[in-house]
PDB file of C-alpha atoms in Angstrom:
ATOM      1  CA  MET A 578      -1.999 -82.678-112.616  1.00 88.00           C
ATOM      2  CA  ASN A 579      -2.151 -85.216-114.724  1.00 95.00           C
ATOM      3  CA  PRO A 580      -1.305 -84.973-118.780  1.00 96.00           C
ATOM      4  CA  ALA A 581      -4.811 -84.635-119.026  1.00 97.00           C
ATOM      5  CA  ALA A 582      -6.105 -82.459-116.899  1.00 97.00           C
ATOM      6  CA  LEU A 583      -3.208 -80.244-117.993  1.00 97.00           C
ATOM      7  CA  ARG A 584      -4.350 -80.095-121.562  1.00 98.00           C
ATOM      8  CA  ASP A 585      -7.557 -79.852-120.596  1.00 98.00           C
ATOM      9  CA  ILE A 586      -6.679 -76.266-118.700  1.00 98.00           C
ATOM     10  CA  CYS A 587      -4.710 -75.604-121.503  1.00 98.00           C
ATOM     11  CA  ILE A 588      -7.232 -75.074-124.419  1.00 98.00           C
ATOM     12  CA  VAL A 589     -10.447 -73.354-121.992  1.00 98.00           C
ATOM     13  CA  ALA A 590      -7.008 -70.805-121.648  1.00 98.00           C
ATOM     14  CA  ALA A 591      -6.094 -70.714-124.922  1.00 98.00           C
ATOM     15  CA  GLU A 592      -9.402 -70.346-126.464  1.00 98.00           C
ATOM     16  CA  ALA A 593      -9.624 -67.629-124.251  1.00 98.00           C
ATOM     17  CA  GLY A 594      -7.255 -65.845-125.482  1.00 97.00           C
ATOM     18  CA  ALA A 595      -8.710 -66.233-129.363  1.00 97.00           C
ATOM     19  CA  ARG A 596     -12.223 -65.158-128.919  1.00 97.00           C
ATOM     20  CA  VAL A 597     -10.018 -62.406-126.950  1.00 96.00           C
ATOM     21  CA  LEU A 598      -8.129 -62.475-130.833  1.00 96.00           C
ATOM     22  CA  ARG A 599     -11.260 -62.735-132.719  1.00 95.00           C
ATOM     23  CA  ASP A 600     -12.776 -59.538-131.145  1.00 93.00           C
ATOM     24  CA  LEU A 601     -10.746 -57.295-131.385  1.00 90.00           C
ATOM     25  CA  ARG A 602      -9.008 -58.195-135.281  1.00 86.00           C
ATOM     26  CA  ASP A 603     -12.217 -55.268-136.973  1.00 80.00           C
ATOM     27  CA  ARG A 604     -11.148 -52.686-134.696  1.00 75.00           C
ATOM     28  CA  PRO A 605      -7.971 -50.025-134.356  1.00 61.00           C
ATOM     29  CA  ARG A 606      -4.699 -51.442-133.047  1.00 59.00           C
ATOM     30  CA  ASP A 607      -2.177 -49.336-130.733  1.00 67.00           C
ATOM     31  CA  VAL A 608       0.560 -51.130-132.021  1.00 64.00           C
ATOM     32  CA  ARG A 609       3.610 -50.574-130.103  1.00 67.00           C
ATOM     33  CA  PHE A 610       7.660 -52.088-131.058  1.00 60.00           C
ATOM     34  CA  LYS A 611       9.365 -53.817-128.283  1.00 58.00           C
ATOM     35  CA  GLY A 612      12.411 -54.087-131.281  1.00 49.00           C
ATOM     36  CA  ARG A 613      13.522 -53.510-134.572  1.00 45.00           C
ATOM     37  CA  THR A 614      10.838 -56.037-135.932  1.00 45.00           C
ATOM     38  CA  ASP A 615       9.159 -56.999-132.629  1.00 52.00           C
ATOM     39  CA  LEU A 616       5.712 -55.672-132.898  1.00 58.00           C
ATOM     40  CA  VAL A 617       3.565 -55.448-129.910  1.00 68.00           C
ATOM     41  CA  THR A 618      -0.587 -54.624-129.370  1.00 77.00           C
ATOM     42  CA  ASP A 619      -3.044 -54.022-127.822  1.00 85.00           C
ATOM     43  CA  ALA A 620      -4.624 -56.861-128.920  1.00 88.00           C
ATOM     44  CA  ASP A 621      -1.788 -59.394-127.589  1.00 89.00           C
ATOM     45  CA  LYS A 622      -2.421 -58.060-124.118  1.00 91.00           C
ATOM     46  CA  ALA A 623      -5.584 -58.430-123.565  1.00 94.00           C
ATOM     47  CA  ALA A 624      -5.024 -62.218-124.646  1.00 96.00           C
ATOM     48  CA  GLU A 625      -3.254 -62.621-122.214  1.00 96.00           C
ATOM     49  CA  GLU A 626      -4.871 -61.305-119.760  1.00 96.00           C
ATOM     50  CA  ALA A 627      -7.815 -63.629-120.954  1.00 97.00           C
ATOM     51  CA  VAL A 628      -5.424 -67.109-120.773  1.00 98.00           C
ATOM     52  CA  LEU A 629      -3.612 -65.937-117.324  1.00 97.00           C
ATOM     53  CA  ARG A 630      -7.418 -65.165-115.956  1.00 97.00           C
ATOM     54  CA  ILE A 631      -8.371 -69.139-117.005  1.00 98.00           C
ATOM     55  CA  LEU A 632      -5.017 -70.011-115.017  1.00 97.00           C
ATOM     56  CA  ARG A 633      -5.502 -68.063-112.325  1.00 96.00           C
ATOM     57  CA  GLU A 634      -8.741 -70.515-112.025  1.00 96.00           C
ATOM     58  CA  ARG A 635      -8.254 -72.873-113.601  1.00 96.00           C
ATOM     59  CA  ALA A 636      -4.850 -73.650-110.998  1.00 95.00           C
ATOM     60  CA  PRO A 637      -4.306 -71.020-109.147  1.00 93.00           C
ATOM     61  CA  GLY A 638      -0.554 -70.710-107.510  1.00 88.00           C
ATOM     62  CA  THR A 639       0.819 -72.816-110.469  1.00 94.00           C
ATOM     63  CA  LYS A 640       3.808 -71.605-112.176  1.00 96.00           C
ATOM     64  CA  VAL A 641       3.381 -68.901-116.142  1.00 97.00           C
ATOM     65  CA  LEU A 642       5.566 -67.769-118.698  1.00 96.00           C
ATOM     66  CA  ALA A 643       4.159 -65.500-120.472  1.00 94.00           C
ATOM     67  CA  GLU A 644       5.268 -63.726-124.038  1.00 89.00           C
ATOM     68  CA  GLU A 645       4.184 -59.662-123.016  1.00 87.00           C
ATOM     69  CA  SER A 646       4.676 -60.626-118.702  1.00 89.00           C
ATOM     70  CA  GLY A 647       7.417 -62.705-118.045  1.00 90.00           C
ATOM     71  CA  ALA A 648       7.998 -65.130-115.659  1.00 92.00           C
ATOM     72  CA  GLN A 649       5.512 -65.566-112.316  1.00 92.00           C
ATOM     73  CA  GLY A 650       4.575 -68.161-110.241  1.00 91.00           C
ATOM     74  CA  GLU A 651       6.690 -71.181-108.652  1.00 89.00           C
ATOM     75  CA  GLY A 652       6.429 -74.844-108.584  1.00 90.00           C
ATOM     76  CA  ASP A 653       6.825 -77.608-110.290  1.00 93.00           C
ATOM     77  CA  ILE A 654       4.676 -77.394-113.188  1.00 95.00           C
ATOM     78  CA  CYS A 655       4.533 -74.445-115.847  1.00 97.00           C
ATOM     79  CA  PHE A 656       2.701 -72.964-118.355  1.00 98.00           C
ATOM     80  CA  VAL A 657       3.852 -71.692-121.174  1.00 97.00           C
ATOM     81  CA  VAL A 658       1.596 -68.756-122.500  1.00 97.00           C
ATOM     82  CA  ASP A 659       1.639 -66.703-126.498  1.00 96.00           C
ATOM     83  CA  PRO A 660      -0.831 -64.845-126.550  1.00 96.00           C
ATOM     84  CA  LEU A 661      -0.190 -63.713-130.228  1.00 94.00           C
ATOM     85  CA  ASP A 662       1.616 -66.322-132.854  1.00 93.00           C
ATOM     86  CA  GLY A 663       1.546 -64.396-135.731  1.00 89.00           C
ATOM     87  CA  THR A 664       1.650 -60.224-134.075  1.00 86.00           C
ATOM     88  CA  THR A 665       2.555 -58.684-137.567  1.00 83.00           C
ATOM     89  CA  ASN A 666       0.117 -60.514-139.337  1.00 87.00           C
ATOM     90  CA  TYR A 667      -2.623 -60.229-136.874  1.00 88.00           C
ATOM     91  CA  ALA A 668      -1.552 -56.303-137.099  1.00 84.00           C
ATOM     92  CA  HIS A 669      -1.252 -55.868-140.395  1.00 82.00           C
ATOM     93  CA  GLY A 670      -5.535 -57.390-140.985  1.00 87.00           C
ATOM     94  CA  ILE A 671      -3.725 -60.981-142.449  1.00 89.00           C
ATOM     95  CA  PRO A 672      -6.116 -63.221-140.608  1.00 92.00           C
ATOM     96  CA  ILE A 673      -3.155 -65.603-140.274  1.00 92.00           C
ATOM     97  CA  PHE A 674      -2.153 -65.581-136.274  1.00 95.00           C
ATOM     98  CA  ALA A 675      -3.313 -68.116-133.260  1.00 97.00           C
ATOM     99  CA  CYS A 676      -3.698 -67.906-129.304  1.00 97.00           C
ATOM    100  CA  THR A 677      -1.046 -71.832-128.040  1.00 97.00           C
ATOM    101  CA  VAL A 678       0.109 -71.731-124.402  1.00 98.00           C
ATOM    102  CA  GLY A 679       2.153 -75.221-123.411  1.00 97.00           C
ATOM    103  CA  ALA A 680       2.568 -77.538-119.563  1.00 97.00           C
ATOM    104  CA  GLU A 681       5.836 -78.076-119.233  1.00 96.00           C
ATOM    105  CA  GLU A 682       6.207 -80.907-115.921  1.00 95.00           C
ATOM    106  CA  ASN A 683      10.090 -80.369-115.071  1.00 91.00           C
ATOM    107  CA  GLY A 684      11.612 -79.206-118.268  1.00 89.00           C
ATOM    108  CA  VAL A 685       9.054 -81.506-120.767  1.00 94.00           C
ATOM    109  CA  VAL A 686       5.866 -80.592-122.433  1.00 96.00           C
ATOM    110  CA  VAL A 687       3.610 -82.478-121.461  1.00 97.00           C
ATOM    111  CA  ALA A 688       0.264 -80.577-122.910  1.00 98.00           C
ATOM    112  CA  GLY A 689      -0.358 -77.563-125.584  1.00 97.00           C
ATOM    113  CA  CYS A 690      -3.579 -75.760-126.972  1.00 98.00           C
ATOM    114  CA  THR A 691      -2.816 -73.610-130.542  1.00 98.00           C
ATOM    115  CA  VAL A 692      -6.093 -72.600-131.285  1.00 98.00           C
ATOM    116  CA  ASP A 693      -6.879 -70.058-134.790  1.00 97.00           C
ATOM    117  CA  PRO A 694     -10.007 -68.317-134.300  1.00 96.00           C
ATOM    118  CA  MET A 695      -9.576 -67.485-138.144  1.00 95.00           C
ATOM    119  CA  ARG A 696     -10.509 -71.306-138.875  1.00 95.00           C
ATOM    120  CA  GLY A 697     -11.844 -72.529-136.415  1.00 96.00           C
ATOM    121  CA  GLU A 698      -9.204 -74.967-135.477  1.00 97.00           C
ATOM    122  CA  THR A 699      -7.831 -76.037-132.723  1.00 98.00           C
ATOM    123  CA  PHE A 700      -4.833 -78.286-132.415  1.00 98.00           C
ATOM    124  CA  VAL A 701      -4.598 -80.486-128.681  1.00 98.00           C
ATOM    125  CA  ALA A 702      -2.682 -82.787-127.339  1.00 97.00           C
ATOM    126  CA  GLY A 703      -1.285 -84.495-123.910  1.00 97.00           C
ATOM    127  CA  ARG A 704       2.018 -86.452-123.781  1.00 97.00           C
ATOM    128  CA  GLY A 705       1.247 -89.496-124.397  1.00 97.00           C
ATOM    129  CA  LEU A 706      -2.897 -89.274-125.134  1.00 97.00           C
ATOM    130  CA  GLY A 707      -2.368 -88.364-128.964  1.00 97.00           C
ATOM    131  CA  ALA A 708      -2.908 -84.989-130.967  1.00 97.00           C
ATOM    132  CA  GLU A 709      -5.818 -83.529-132.422  1.00 97.00           C
ATOM    133  CA  VAL A 710      -7.529 -81.442-134.951  1.00 97.00           C
ATOM    134  CA  ARG A 711     -11.299 -80.162-133.271  1.00 97.00           C
ATOM    135  CA  THR A 712     -12.800 -77.756-135.409  1.00 96.00           C
ATOM    136  CA  GLU A 713     -17.004 -77.627-135.143  1.00 94.00           C
ATOM    137  CA  THR A 714     -17.503 -80.786-136.992  1.00 95.00           C
ATOM    138  CA  GLY A 715     -15.651 -83.138-135.313  1.00 96.00           C
ATOM    139  CA  SER A 716     -12.284 -84.403-133.841  1.00 96.00           C
ATOM    140  CA  ARG A 717      -9.522 -85.977-136.191  1.00 96.00           C
ATOM    141  CA  ALA A 718      -6.326 -87.319-135.010  1.00 96.00           C
ATOM    142  CA  LEU A 719      -2.950 -86.064-136.326  1.00 95.00           C
ATOM    143  CA  ARG A 720       0.269 -87.993-137.456  1.00 94.00           C
ATOM    144  CA  VAL A 721       3.118 -86.482-139.985  1.00 92.00           C
ATOM    145  CA  SER A 722       3.544 -87.171-142.767  1.00 90.00           C
ATOM    146  CA  ALA A 723       5.190 -90.836-144.843  1.00 90.00           C
ATOM    147  CA  ALA A 724       7.746 -88.363-146.705  1.00 88.00           C
ATOM    148  CA  ALA A 725      11.168 -90.086-146.186  1.00 90.00           C
ATOM    149  CA  GLU A 726      12.930 -89.116-148.423  1.00 91.00           C
ATOM    150  CA  LEU A 727      13.612 -84.196-148.960  1.00 91.00           C
ATOM    151  CA  VAL A 728      13.460 -83.977-152.230  1.00 89.00           C
ATOM    152  CA  GLU A 729       9.842 -85.359-151.632  1.00 87.00           C
ATOM    153  CA  ALA A 730       9.218 -83.235-148.498  1.00 89.00           C
ATOM    154  CA  VAL A 731       7.950 -79.510-148.221  1.00 88.00           C
ATOM    155  CA  LEU A 732       9.923 -78.334-145.582  1.00 87.00           C
ATOM    156  CA  CYS A 733       9.369 -74.660-144.041  1.00 85.00           C
ATOM    157  CA  THR A 734      11.847 -72.165-141.780  1.00 80.00           C
ATOM    158  CA  GLY A 735      10.837 -68.962-139.984  1.00 71.00           C
ATOM    159  CA  PHE A 736      12.994 -65.772-139.728  1.00 58.00           C
ATOM    160  CA  PRO A 737      14.282 -64.823-135.843  1.00 51.00           C
ATOM    161  CA  TYR A 738      12.515 -61.826-135.765  1.00 47.00           C
ATOM    162  CA  GLY A 739       9.851 -61.144-133.220  1.00 42.00           C
ATOM    163  CA  ASP A 740       6.033 -63.631-133.761  1.00 40.00           C
ATOM    164  CA  ARG A 741       6.097 -66.279-136.529  1.00 40.00           C
ATOM    165  CA  ASP A 742       2.707 -67.843-137.608  1.00 41.00           C
ATOM    166  CA  LYS A 743       1.935 -71.489-137.719  1.00 42.00           C
ATOM    167  CA  LEU A 744       2.182 -73.367-140.683  1.00 41.00           C
ATOM    168  CA  PRO A 745       0.067 -76.500-140.474  1.00 50.00           C
ATOM    169  CA  ARG A 746       0.269 -79.760-143.006  1.00 74.00           C
ATOM    170  CA  LEU A 747       4.506 -79.246-144.071  1.00 75.00           C
ATOM    171  CA  ASP A 748       6.541 -82.624-143.928  1.00 87.00           C
ATOM    172  CA  GLY A 749       9.587 -80.452-141.534  1.00 89.00           C
ATOM    173  CA  PHE A 750      10.238 -78.014-140.317  1.00 91.00           C
ATOM    174  CA  TRP A 751      13.069 -75.331-139.002  1.00 87.00           C
ATOM    175  CA  GLU A 752      14.264 -72.307-137.361  1.00 90.00           C
ATOM    176  CA  LEU A 753      16.148 -70.714-135.082  1.00 87.00           C
ATOM    177  CA  GLY A 754      16.188 -67.083-132.587  1.00 85.00           C
ATOM    178  CA  LEU A 755      12.529 -69.446-130.876  1.00 88.00           C
ATOM    179  CA  LYS A 756      11.129 -68.761-127.465  1.00 89.00           C
ATOM    180  CA  PRO A 757      10.295 -71.515-125.335  1.00 92.00           C
ATOM    181  CA  TRP A 758       6.379 -70.429-126.176  1.00 92.00           C
ATOM    182  CA  ASP A 759       7.062 -70.132-129.501  1.00 90.00           C
ATOM    183  CA  VAL A 760       7.925 -73.654-129.899  1.00 91.00           C
ATOM    184  CA  ALA A 761       5.732 -75.611-126.338  1.00 92.00           C
ATOM    185  CA  ALA A 762       2.416 -76.439-127.807  1.00 94.00           C
ATOM    186  CA  GLY A 763       4.078 -77.375-131.038  1.00 93.00           C
ATOM    187  CA  GLN A 764       6.900 -79.672-130.400  1.00 93.00           C
ATOM    188  CA  LEU A 765       4.093 -81.969-128.452  1.00 94.00           C
ATOM    189  CA  LEU A 766       2.005 -81.120-130.862  1.00 95.00           C
ATOM    190  CA  VAL A 767       4.272 -82.857-133.206  1.00 94.00           C
ATOM    191  CA  GLU A 768       5.782 -86.062-130.922  1.00 95.00           C
ATOM    192  CA  GLU A 769       2.171 -86.875-129.985  1.00 96.00           C
ATOM    193  CA  ALA A 770       1.735 -86.973-134.328  1.00 95.00           C
ATOM    194  CA  GLY A 771       4.715 -89.257-134.307  1.00 95.00           C
ATOM    195  CA  GLY A 772       7.136 -87.365-134.975  1.00 95.00           C
ATOM    196  CA  VAL A 773      11.050 -86.023-134.028  1.00 95.00           C
ATOM    197  CA  VAL A 774      11.891 -83.102-132.746  1.00 95.00           C
ATOM    198  CA  THR A 775      14.902 -82.040-131.499  1.00 95.00           C
ATOM    199  CA  ARG A 776      18.243 -79.738-131.757  1.00 93.00           C
ATOM    200  CA  PHE A 777      19.738 -78.958-134.731  1.00 92.00           C
ATOM    201  CA  ASP A 778      22.223 -81.760-134.074  1.00 92.00           C
ATOM    202  CA  GLY A 779      19.941 -84.458-132.797  1.00 93.00           C
ATOM    203  CA  SER A 780      21.066 -83.506-129.250  1.00 92.00           C
ATOM    204  CA  PRO A 781      17.061 -83.179-127.367  1.00 92.00           C
ATOM    205  CA  HIS A 782      15.166 -80.124-127.784  1.00 93.00           C
ATOM    206  CA  ARG A 783      15.160 -77.877-124.822  1.00 89.00           C
ATOM    207  CA  LEU A 784      11.885 -75.096-124.703  1.00 90.00           C
ATOM    208  CA  ALA A 785      14.783 -72.111-123.598  1.00 85.00           C
ATOM    209  CA  GLY A 786      17.718 -73.545-126.720  1.00 86.00           C
ATOM    210  CA  GLY A 787      16.161 -71.521-129.256  1.00 87.00           C
ATOM    211  CA  GLU A 788      15.857 -73.994-131.946  1.00 89.00           C
ATOM    212  CA  ILE A 789      14.190 -76.610-133.475  1.00 92.00           C
ATOM    213  CA  VAL A 790      14.244 -79.075-136.648  1.00 94.00           C
ATOM    214  CA  ALA A 791      10.871 -81.325-136.290  1.00 94.00           C
ATOM    215  CA  ALA A 792       9.931 -83.784-139.216  1.00 93.00           C
ATOM    216  CA  PRO A 793       8.945 -87.224-139.084  1.00 93.00           C
ATOM    217  CA  PRO A 794      10.694 -90.210-137.927  1.00 94.00           C
ATOM    218  CA  ALA A 795      11.671 -91.244-141.256  1.00 93.00           C
ATOM    219  CA  LEU A 796      12.996 -87.785-142.824  1.00 94.00           C
ATOM    220  CA  HIS A 797      14.386 -86.372-139.295  1.00 95.00           C
ATOM    221  CA  PRO A 798      17.790 -87.636-139.345  1.00 93.00           C
ATOM    222  CA  LYS A 799      18.693 -85.936-143.450  1.00 93.00           C
ATOM    223  CA  MET A 800      17.425 -82.537-142.075  1.00 93.00           C
ATOM    224  CA  VAL A 801      20.132 -82.956-138.614  1.00 94.00           C
ATOM    225  CA  GLN A 802      22.595 -84.040-141.858  1.00 92.00           C
ATOM    226  CA  VAL A 803      21.988 -81.331-143.524  1.00 91.00           C
ATOM    227  CA  LEU A 804      21.605 -78.436-140.318  1.00 89.00           C
ATOM    228  CA  SER A 805      24.452 -80.154-138.641  1.00 85.00           C
ATOM    229  CA  ALA A 806      26.702 -79.684-141.806  1.00 81.00           C
ATOM    230  CA  LEU A 807      25.762 -75.863-142.344  1.00 73.00           C
ATOM    231  CA  ARG A 808      26.857 -74.848-138.679  1.00 64.00           C
TER     232      ARG A 808
END
């Protein structure tokens, strides 16, 4: 399948998962701990099943790596699924969370979609096809910011535990302790919006590498310089 076809599958799958999250949000939660600070709820599992159902229908037999159910299937193409990015927020009634689905081929992310059901925003990207955000009123292309100096930039990081929130409209981002489903769709969204995504030392980003730095081309080398010096 080409990037456009994979992108469309990611969109339908992520939207299905997001609908489940929205529908279950105000109901009583069954919250459990996978680790000391790593939550999982019944909504994670329900949303993941909705995503997997779409993937089974649209791409039967394709390899899938999902946060809650692990790896299944085989082949060069793999869908990477985070059914609920922002579980801690979701479990505590904070309306900042998303469902995200990416597709990688031979280790390279080629399509992705992240749906924010509370804001009604769908972020989509395909390798070589650009990145955009879609809403009920239309769509617009995504481009990285023009910030070129660290003092001009709004930067963000996260804490290496459990699920993390999507924080849009930042100039640069870095984080440790990441899993493939945390970054698959986001990596491509940044790259197709004109940004650079690497490891802390500037080497190519790897889904299973556990670290990421993402920024506009002018800002990225300066972030890498600082991060490399701190290691």
